[in-house]
């Protein structure tokens, strides 16, 4: 490892402190700066000579990546890396590290909580009580969950844990994932058309990519049961919200529960927010006190590893290693 001081920029971070990161990175004695970047210009202004970047929401676009003179690693606080141009990073031999496993328990539990909330009308009835209405019939019709079908769109880490937890409620589980060919956890793989027509709850667990953007629009929503609920704890743009609004208003489906939206925070005039048959939480699925610590620890460890000439614990572009990733290169 070279003796020069590494420069590490945290482009943005809404956590209360970065003490965990500082402690872990102190081993390589870096110059560590916490910034409040919001735009690509902000990132370009502070990160062009950084050796490592830690990032939360600020856009790491191709323009940003092309401005980086010696960056070896961009580590994202999170699982999804849709705010980072991974292709551009790979072309520039920059490792993009993420933390795929810090909140599987939290997101899967939040998903189950949203499913059960829909199934039992909890948020709806709570809103009614605050309106001085003590009347369970306002949530009618509700149906028994035992024996109902949950359709998982995407069968990765989080979906598998949702399946495990949901099976405890006697719910049958089916899944659509074109990249998974076999499963041994009591989940039946089906085509998307069957997932849509057979599910009482459809829960989305795919990354946001060009392929998954607006996977749920008019056709898919019309194909679902009128009594079904759509749950999304992955990324907002996987659903076309304009179509979802019509689907909910015209009762093509019974309801929706979203932890993520196309725009976050949403436009407060968005008519979706006024509907009774929707529950929305503010992109909180990932959060618990324990997951926060794990996330910050693992992000800092990844950056430390790469700057020490090692591989990070998780990366989304392993092609970088195959392409010319060696010590002389650094
Ligand atoms: N709301 C939150 O706080 C929060 C927290 C963590 C993760 N997430 C989101 O949840 C997503 C899923 O997380 P994970 O850990 O399960 O990821 P994962 O990579 O383990 O699983 C994603 C699955 O989606 C599948 N997939 C990809 N494209 C698909 C397509 N077109 N159709 C169907 N399936 C497809 C993949 O084959 C994979 O099995 C993440 O990408 C992230 O965006 C949200």
Tab-separated table of C-alpha atoms and ligand atoms in Angstrom:
chain	number	residue	atom	x	y	z
A	1	UNK	CA	0.000	0.000	0.000
A	2	UNK	CA	1.288	3.462	-0.848
A	3	UNK	CA	2.120	5.924	1.966
A	4	UNK	CA	0.147	8.755	0.465
A	5	UNK	CA	-2.983	9.798	2.264
A	6	UNK	CA	-6.087	8.496	0.556
A	7	UNK	CA	-8.825	10.979	-0.132
A	8	UNK	CA	-12.291	9.603	0.549
A	9	UNK	CA	-15.429	11.623	-0.123
A	10	UNK	CA	-18.817	10.797	1.323
A	11	UNK	CA	-20.956	12.555	-1.291
A	12	UNK	CA	-24.073	12.615	0.876
A	13	UNK	CA	-25.460	10.816	3.882
A	14	UNK	CA	-28.604	11.369	5.925
A	15	UNK	CA	-27.357	9.358	8.907
A	16	UNK	CA	-26.856	11.275	12.139
A	17	UNK	CA	-23.095	10.675	12.188
A	18	UNK	CA	-20.268	9.042	10.241
A	19	UNK	CA	-18.246	7.992	13.296
A	20	UNK	CA	-18.497	4.292	12.402
A	21	UNK	CA	-17.018	4.963	8.946
A	22	UNK	CA	-14.266	7.140	10.435
A	23	UNK	CA	-13.299	4.445	12.926
A	24	UNK	CA	-13.108	1.669	10.323
A	25	UNK	CA	-11.280	3.785	7.758
A	26	UNK	CA	-8.796	5.141	10.320
A	27	UNK	CA	-6.678	2.043	9.632
A	28	UNK	CA	-5.702	3.548	6.253
A	29	UNK	CA	-5.463	7.089	7.686
A	30	UNK	CA	-7.487	8.809	4.973
A	31	UNK	CA	-8.525	12.383	4.467
A	32	UNK	CA	-12.276	11.795	4.880
A	33	UNK	CA	-14.824	14.470	4.019
A	34	UNK	CA	-18.580	14.418	4.407
A	35	UNK	CA	-20.320	16.475	1.714
A	36	UNK	CA	-23.962	17.299	0.983
A	37	UNK	CA	-24.029	16.726	-2.771
A	38	UNK	CA	-27.394	16.669	-4.505
A	39	UNK	CA	-26.535	17.069	-8.198
A	40	UNK	CA	-23.887	15.711	-10.542
A	41	UNK	CA	-22.225	19.150	-10.546
A	42	UNK	CA	-21.962	18.975	-6.741
A	43	UNK	CA	-20.237	15.599	-6.945
A	44	UNK	CA	-17.888	16.688	-9.743
A	45	UNK	CA	-16.897	19.746	-7.684
A	46	UNK	CA	-15.762	17.723	-4.658
A	47	UNK	CA	-14.795	14.259	-5.861
A	48	UNK	CA	-12.589	14.633	-8.926
A	49	UNK	CA	-9.374	13.741	-7.034
A	50	UNK	CA	-10.925	11.232	-4.609
A	51	UNK	CA	-9.468	7.726	-4.278
A	52	UNK	CA	-12.720	6.420	-2.917
A	53	UNK	CA	-16.310	7.599	-2.898
A	54	UNK	CA	-19.056	6.655	-0.470
A	55	UNK	CA	-22.479	7.566	-1.761
A	56	UNK	CA	-26.107	7.518	-0.710
A	57	UNK	CA	-28.472	9.322	-3.112
A	58	UNK	CA	-26.346	11.812	-5.106
A	59	UNK	CA	-26.266	10.904	-8.820
A	60	UNK	CA	-23.039	9.255	-9.930
A	61	UNK	CA	-23.608	9.660	-13.647
A	62	UNK	CA	-21.308	8.981	-16.591
A	63	UNK	CA	-20.302	12.679	-16.491
A	64	UNK	CA	-19.334	12.344	-12.842
A	65	UNK	CA	-17.394	9.146	-13.494
A	66	UNK	CA	-15.559	10.693	-16.449
A	67	UNK	CA	-14.452	13.540	-14.140
A	68	UNK	CA	-12.844	11.182	-11.591
A	69	UNK	CA	-9.080	11.162	-11.991
A	70	UNK	CA	-8.000	8.371	-9.632
A	71	UNK	CA	-11.038	6.829	-8.054
A	72	UNK	CA	-10.790	3.081	-7.360
A	73	UNK	CA	-14.063	2.446	-5.606
A	74	UNK	CA	-17.564	3.842	-5.324
A	75	UNK	CA	-19.385	2.252	-2.400
A	76	UNK	CA	-23.107	2.782	-2.028
A	77	UNK	CA	-24.945	2.846	1.274
A	78	UNK	CA	-27.526	0.270	0.198
A	79	UNK	CA	-28.456	-2.624	-2.022
A	80	UNK	CA	-29.723	-0.827	-5.138
A	81	UNK	CA	-27.168	1.047	-7.268
A	82	UNK	CA	-29.623	2.660	-9.681
A	83	UNK	CA	-28.188	6.133	-8.981
A	84	UNK	CA	-24.749	4.999	-10.199
A	85	UNK	CA	-23.844	4.496	-13.862
A	86	UNK	CA	-22.298	1.069	-13.306
A	87	UNK	CA	-21.450	0.611	-16.992
A	88	UNK	CA	-19.430	3.832	-17.013
A	89	UNK	CA	-17.703	2.859	-13.752
A	90	UNK	CA	-16.783	-0.531	-15.203
A	91	UNK	CA	-15.356	1.109	-18.335
A	92	UNK	CA	-13.203	3.271	-16.052
A	93	UNK	CA	-12.128	0.237	-13.964
A	94	UNK	CA	-13.825	1.589	-10.861
A	95	UNK	CA	-15.271	-0.996	-8.493
A	96	UNK	CA	-18.881	-0.349	-7.513
A	97	UNK	CA	-19.441	-1.898	-4.092
A	98	UNK	CA	-22.832	-2.291	-2.454
A	99	UNK	CA	-24.170	-3.908	0.690
A	100	UNK	CA	-26.588	-6.580	-0.491
A	101	UNK	CA	-27.362	-8.168	2.845
A	102	UNK	CA	-27.664	-5.558	5.603
A	103	UNK	CA	-31.449	-5.296	5.699
A	104	UNK	CA	-32.935	-8.499	4.320
A	105	UNK	CA	-34.678	-9.114	7.645
A	106	UNK	CA	-36.019	-5.530	7.860
A	107	UNK	CA	-37.342	-5.324	4.261
A	108	UNK	CA	-38.924	-8.768	4.401
A	109	UNK	CA	-40.622	-7.949	7.709
A	110	UNK	CA	-41.824	-4.590	6.354
A	111	UNK	CA	-43.245	-6.406	3.316
A	112	UNK	CA	-45.101	-8.854	5.557
A	113	UNK	CA	-46.336	-5.918	7.671
A	114	UNK	CA	-47.738	-4.209	4.556
A	115	UNK	CA	-49.360	-7.435	3.344
A	116	UNK	CA	-51.001	-7.990	6.734
A	117	UNK	CA	-52.051	-4.334	6.945
A	118	UNK	CA	-53.849	-4.716	3.588
A	119	UNK	CA	-55.336	-8.044	4.655
A	120	UNK	CA	-56.713	-6.698	7.938
A	121	UNK	CA	-57.517	-3.098	6.974
A	122	UNK	CA	-55.423	-1.733	9.838
A	123	UNK	CA	-54.305	1.617	8.431
A	124	UNK	CA	-57.712	2.228	6.847
A	125	UNK	CA	-59.555	1.589	10.125
A	126	UNK	CA	-57.044	3.611	12.128
A	127	UNK	CA	-57.674	6.577	9.795
A	128	UNK	CA	-61.433	6.122	10.348
A	129	UNK	CA	-61.077	6.068	14.135
A	130	UNK	CA	-59.183	9.348	14.035
A	131	UNK	CA	-62.212	10.594	12.096
A	132	UNK	CA	-64.387	9.426	15.057
A	133	UNK	CA	-65.740	6.385	13.185
A	134	UNK	CA	-65.757	3.161	15.252
A	135	UNK	CA	-67.039	0.810	12.551
A	136	UNK	CA	-65.237	-2.324	11.381
A	137	UNK	CA	-67.557	-2.687	8.384
A	138	UNK	CA	-65.768	0.249	6.755
A	139	UNK	CA	-62.954	-2.189	5.913
A	140	UNK	CA	-65.235	-4.727	4.223
A	141	UNK	CA	-64.606	-6.995	2.407
A	142	UNK	CA	-61.624	-8.589	4.140
A	143	UNK	CA	-60.611	-12.183	3.502
A	144	UNK	CA	-58.859	-14.926	5.466
A	145	UNK	CA	-55.113	-14.993	4.678
A	146	UNK	CA	-54.673	-18.767	5.204
A	147	UNK	CA	-54.752	-20.490	1.826
A	148	UNK	CA	-54.373	-17.260	-0.162
A	149	UNK	CA	-51.604	-16.839	-2.742
A	150	UNK	CA	-48.662	-14.474	-2.587
A	151	UNK	CA	-46.914	-13.796	-5.900
A	152	UNK	CA	-43.311	-12.614	-5.664
A	153	UNK	CA	-42.055	-10.568	-8.618
A	154	UNK	CA	-38.319	-11.292	-8.366
A	155	UNK	CA	-36.973	-14.107	-6.191
A	156	UNK	CA	-33.720	-12.837	-4.705
A	157	UNK	CA	-32.592	-12.522	-1.094
A	158	UNK	CA	-35.455	-10.401	0.183
A	159	UNK	CA	-38.213	-12.264	-1.656
A	160	UNK	CA	-36.937	-15.605	-0.339
A	161	UNK	CA	-37.129	-14.333	3.234
A	162	UNK	CA	-40.616	-12.924	2.564
A	163	UNK	CA	-41.570	-16.410	1.346
A	164	UNK	CA	-40.188	-18.004	4.485
A	165	UNK	CA	-42.055	-15.584	6.763
A	166	UNK	CA	-45.321	-15.654	4.764
A	167	UNK	CA	-45.447	-19.441	4.770
A	168	UNK	CA	-45.934	-19.249	8.547
A	169	UNK	CA	-49.346	-17.695	7.828
A	170	UNK	CA	-50.392	-20.615	5.630
A	171	UNK	CA	-50.043	-18.499	2.491
A	172	UNK	CA	-49.161	-20.300	-0.778
A	173	UNK	CA	-46.204	-18.755	-2.545
A	174	UNK	CA	-45.508	-18.472	-6.253
A	175	UNK	CA	-42.804	-16.411	-7.942
A	176	UNK	CA	-41.780	-15.038	-11.311
A	177	UNK	CA	-38.054	-14.533	-11.890
A	178	UNK	CA	-36.620	-15.213	-15.354
A	179	UNK	CA	-33.113	-15.458	-13.879
A	180	UNK	CA	-33.949	-18.210	-11.394
A	181	UNK	CA	-34.423	-21.739	-12.715
A	182	UNK	CA	-35.021	-23.746	-9.578
A	183	UNK	CA	-35.987	-23.192	-5.962
A	184	UNK	CA	-36.162	-25.482	-2.968
A	185	UNK	CA	-37.937	-23.318	-0.414
A	186	UNK	CA	-41.567	-24.236	-1.067
A	187	UNK	CA	-42.010	-21.597	-3.768
A	188	UNK	CA	-43.447	-22.496	-7.176
A	189	UNK	CA	-41.932	-20.681	-10.153
A	190	UNK	CA	-44.577	-19.497	-12.640
A	191	UNK	CA	-44.880	-17.296	-15.705
A	192	UNK	CA	-45.675	-13.636	-15.135
A	193	UNK	CA	-49.190	-14.051	-16.562
A	194	UNK	CA	-49.978	-16.732	-13.967
A	195	UNK	CA	-48.439	-14.678	-11.169
A	196	UNK	CA	-50.768	-11.823	-12.047
A	197	UNK	CA	-53.962	-13.858	-12.408
A	198	UNK	CA	-53.457	-16.224	-9.441
A	199	UNK	CA	-52.097	-13.947	-6.710
A	200	UNK	CA	-54.100	-12.363	-3.904
A	201	UNK	CA	-51.019	-10.315	-3.038
A	202	UNK	CA	-48.310	-9.402	-5.536
A	203	UNK	CA	-45.076	-8.233	-3.931
A	204	UNK	CA	-42.278	-6.608	-5.942
A	205	UNK	CA	-38.629	-7.488	-5.179
A	206	UNK	CA	-36.613	-6.652	-8.304
A	207	UNK	CA	-33.825	-4.119	-8.758
A	208	UNK	CA	-34.677	-1.028	-10.792
A	209	UNK	CA	-33.189	-1.534	-14.257
A	210	UNK	CA	-34.127	-0.476	-17.784
A	211	UNK	CA	-35.883	-3.851	-18.015
A	212	UNK	CA	-37.864	-3.608	-14.759
A	213	UNK	CA	-38.888	0.070	-15.054
A	214	UNK	CA	-42.705	0.292	-15.310
A	215	UNK	CA	-43.055	-3.499	-15.154
A	216	UNK	CA	-46.435	-2.820	-13.540
A	217	UNK	CA	-48.642	-0.702	-15.781
A	218	UNK	CA	-52.148	-0.857	-17.194
A	219	UNK	CA	-51.865	-4.385	-18.663
A	220	UNK	CA	-50.434	-5.990	-15.544
A	221	UNK	CA	-52.815	-4.164	-13.181
A	222	UNK	CA	-55.814	-5.154	-15.306
A	223	UNK	CA	-54.638	-8.780	-15.295
A	224	UNK	CA	-54.620	-8.930	-11.468
A	225	UNK	CA	-57.615	-10.081	-9.398
A	226	UNK	CA	-60.028	-7.332	-8.402
A	227	UNK	CA	-59.540	-8.449	-4.777
A	228	UNK	CA	-55.731	-8.405	-4.993
A	229	UNK	CA	-53.236	-6.028	-3.398
A	230	UNK	CA	-49.960	-4.804	-4.912
A	231	UNK	CA	-47.058	-4.307	-2.498
A	232	UNK	CA	-43.790	-2.613	-3.439
A	233	UNK	CA	-40.750	-2.405	-1.173
A	234	UNK	CA	-38.185	-2.402	-4.022
A	235	UNK	CA	-38.014	0.765	-6.136
A	236	UNK	CA	-40.837	3.171	-7.035
A	237	UNK	CA	-40.354	3.328	-10.819
A	238	UNK	CA	-40.983	-0.418	-11.167
A	239	UNK	CA	-44.646	0.658	-11.029
A	240	UNK	CA	-46.147	3.168	-13.440
A	241	UNK	CA	-47.864	5.330	-10.812
A	242	UNK	CA	-50.170	7.073	-13.262
A	243	UNK	CA	-51.598	3.674	-14.189
A	244	UNK	CA	-51.671	2.611	-10.535
A	245	UNK	CA	-53.740	5.689	-9.682
A	246	UNK	CA	-56.372	4.736	-12.273
A	247	UNK	CA	-56.273	1.092	-11.171
A	248	UNK	CA	-56.948	2.058	-7.555
A	249	UNK	CA	-59.528	4.720	-8.373
A	250	UNK	CA	-61.442	2.451	-10.751
A	251	UNK	CA	-60.939	-0.570	-8.442
A	252	UNK	CA	-59.161	-2.811	-10.968
A	253	UNK	CA	-57.397	-4.065	-7.812
A	254	UNK	CA	-58.369	-3.793	-4.132
A	255	UNK	CA	-55.414	-1.751	-2.977
A	256	UNK	CA	-51.706	-1.080	-2.858
A	257	UNK	CA	-49.025	-0.659	-0.222
A	258	UNK	CA	-45.871	1.189	-1.203
A	259	UNK	CA	-42.659	1.844	0.664
A	260	UNK	CA	-41.140	3.431	-2.425
A	261	UNK	CA	-42.451	5.934	-4.953
A	262	UNK	CA	-41.499	7.167	-8.409
A	263	UNK	CA	-40.590	10.508	-6.836
A	264	UNK	CA	-39.303	10.638	-3.255
A	265	UNK	CA	-40.508	12.576	-1.409
A	266	UNK	CA	-43.614	12.713	-3.603
A	267	UNK	CA	-45.256	15.784	-4.967
A	268	UNK	CA	-47.654	16.559	-2.093
A	269	UNK	CA	-50.414	17.309	-4.594
A	270	UNK	CA	-50.075	13.824	-6.119
A	271	UNK	CA	-53.666	12.471	-6.248
A	272	UNK	CA	-52.371	9.003	-5.333
A	273	UNK	CA	-51.857	10.287	-1.790
A	274	UNK	CA	-55.556	11.100	-1.452
A	275	UNK	CA	-56.843	7.598	-2.205
A	276	UNK	CA	-58.266	5.469	0.621
A	277	UNK	CA	-57.075	2.137	-0.785
A	278	UNK	CA	-53.362	2.874	-0.572
A	279	UNK	CA	-50.853	2.710	2.265
A	280	UNK	CA	-47.545	4.530	1.874
A	281	UNK	CA	-44.432	4.489	4.062
A	282	UNK	CA	-41.440	6.790	3.405
A	283	UNK	CA	-38.825	4.353	2.040
A	284	UNK	CA	-38.174	2.937	5.479
A	285	UNK	CA	-38.074	-0.824	4.841
A	286	UNK	CA	-34.293	-0.961	5.144
A	287	UNK	CA	-34.186	0.706	8.521
A	288	UNK	CA	-33.596	-0.611	12.023
A	289	UNK	CA	-30.974	0.532	14.518
A	290	UNK	CA	-29.105	-2.713	13.847
A	291	UNK	CA	-29.245	-2.470	10.039
A	292	UNK	CA	-27.874	1.083	10.130
A	293	UNK	CA	-24.766	-0.034	12.009
A	294	UNK	CA	-24.290	-3.022	9.692
A	295	UNK	CA	-24.682	-0.841	6.582
A	296	UNK	CA	-22.186	1.791	7.675
A	297	UNK	CA	-19.690	-0.811	8.861
A	298	UNK	CA	-19.857	-2.829	5.637
A	299	UNK	CA	-19.613	0.241	3.348
A	300	UNK	CA	-16.515	1.494	5.156
A	301	UNK	CA	-14.950	-1.977	5.177
A	302	UNK	CA	-15.451	-2.258	1.410
A	303	UNK	CA	-13.707	1.043	0.723
A	304	UNK	CA	-10.886	0.144	3.125
A	305	UNK	CA	-10.419	-3.222	1.398
A	306	UNK	CA	-10.192	-1.781	-2.115
A	307	UNK	CA	-7.776	0.965	-1.080
A	308	UNK	CA	-5.619	-1.678	0.626
A	309	UNK	CA	-5.498	-3.583	-2.668
A	310	UNK	CA	-8.048	-6.215	-1.689
A	311	UNK	CA	-11.490	-7.022	-3.012
A	312	UNK	CA	-14.560	-5.573	-1.313
A	313	UNK	CA	-16.983	-7.953	0.391
A	314	UNK	CA	-19.590	-7.307	-2.345
A	315	UNK	CA	-19.446	-5.613	-5.719
A	316	UNK	CA	-21.867	-5.243	-8.606
A	317	UNK	CA	-19.314	-5.114	-11.431
A	318	UNK	CA	-16.896	-8.045	-10.972
A	319	UNK	CA	-15.932	-7.566	-14.643
A	320	UNK	CA	-13.592	-4.846	-13.352
A	321	UNK	CA	-11.390	-7.489	-11.771
A	322	UNK	CA	-11.261	-9.475	-14.970
A	323	UNK	CA	-10.427	-6.315	-16.895
A	324	UNK	CA	-7.080	-5.117	-15.477
A	325	UNK	CA	-7.511	-4.841	-11.766
A	326	UNK	CA	-4.064	-5.254	-10.243
A	327	UNK	CA	-1.873	-3.394	-7.814
A	328	UNK	CA	0.239	-1.607	-10.433
A	329	UNK	CA	-2.958	-0.258	-11.814
A	330	UNK	CA	-3.633	1.625	-8.615
B	1	LIG	N1	-37.208	-0.143	0.394
B	1	LIG	C1	-35.994	-0.350	0.879
B	1	LIG	O1	-35.621	0.213	1.901
B	1	LIG	C2	-35.085	-1.348	0.193
B	1	LIG	C3	-34.025	-1.907	0.924
B	1	LIG	C4	-33.230	-2.858	0.313
B	1	LIG	C5	-33.445	-3.221	-1.005
B	1	LIG	N2	-34.460	-2.624	-1.695
B	1	LIG	C6	-34.699	-2.985	-3.097
B	1	LIG	O2	-35.076	-4.351	-3.157
B	1	LIG	C7	-34.491	-4.912	-4.337
B	1	LIG	C8	-34.379	-6.420	-4.161
B	1	LIG	O3	-33.410	-6.686	-3.154
B	1	LIG	P1	-32.758	-8.154	-3.011
B	1	LIG	O4	-31.755	-8.050	-1.928
B	1	LIG	O5	-33.801	-9.193	-2.917
B	1	LIG	O6	-32.013	-8.261	-4.420
B	1	LIG	P2	-31.482	-9.559	-5.156
B	1	LIG	O7	-30.501	-9.088	-6.156
B	1	LIG	O8	-31.090	-10.608	-4.182
B	1	LIG	O9	-32.783	-10.076	-5.944
B	1	LIG	C9	-33.355	-9.427	-7.039
B	1	LIG	C10	-34.031	-10.498	-7.886
B	1	LIG	O10	-34.730	-9.831	-8.954
B	1	LIG	C11	-34.633	-10.691	-10.079
B	1	LIG	N3	-34.930	-9.963	-11.300
B	1	LIG	C12	-34.138	-9.103	-12.005
B	1	LIG	N4	-34.784	-8.653	-13.090
B	1	LIG	C13	-36.016	-9.222	-13.074
B	1	LIG	C14	-37.147	-9.139	-13.926
B	1	LIG	N5	-37.132	-8.384	-15.035
B	1	LIG	N6	-38.261	-9.842	-13.598
B	1	LIG	C15	-38.289	-10.621	-12.498
B	1	LIG	N7	-37.235	-10.774	-11.658
B	1	LIG	C16	-36.115	-10.069	-11.946
B	1	LIG	C17	-33.204	-11.209	-10.033
B	1	LIG	O11	-33.057	-12.392	-10.804
B	1	LIG	C18	-33.029	-11.464	-8.537
B	1	LIG	O12	-33.348	-12.803	-8.201
B	1	LIG	C19	-33.144	-4.175	-4.461
B	1	LIG	O13	-32.682	-4.162	-5.793
B	1	LIG	C20	-33.444	-2.794	-3.956
B	1	LIG	O14	-33.746	-1.932	-5.030
B	1	LIG	C21	-35.274	-1.705	-1.125
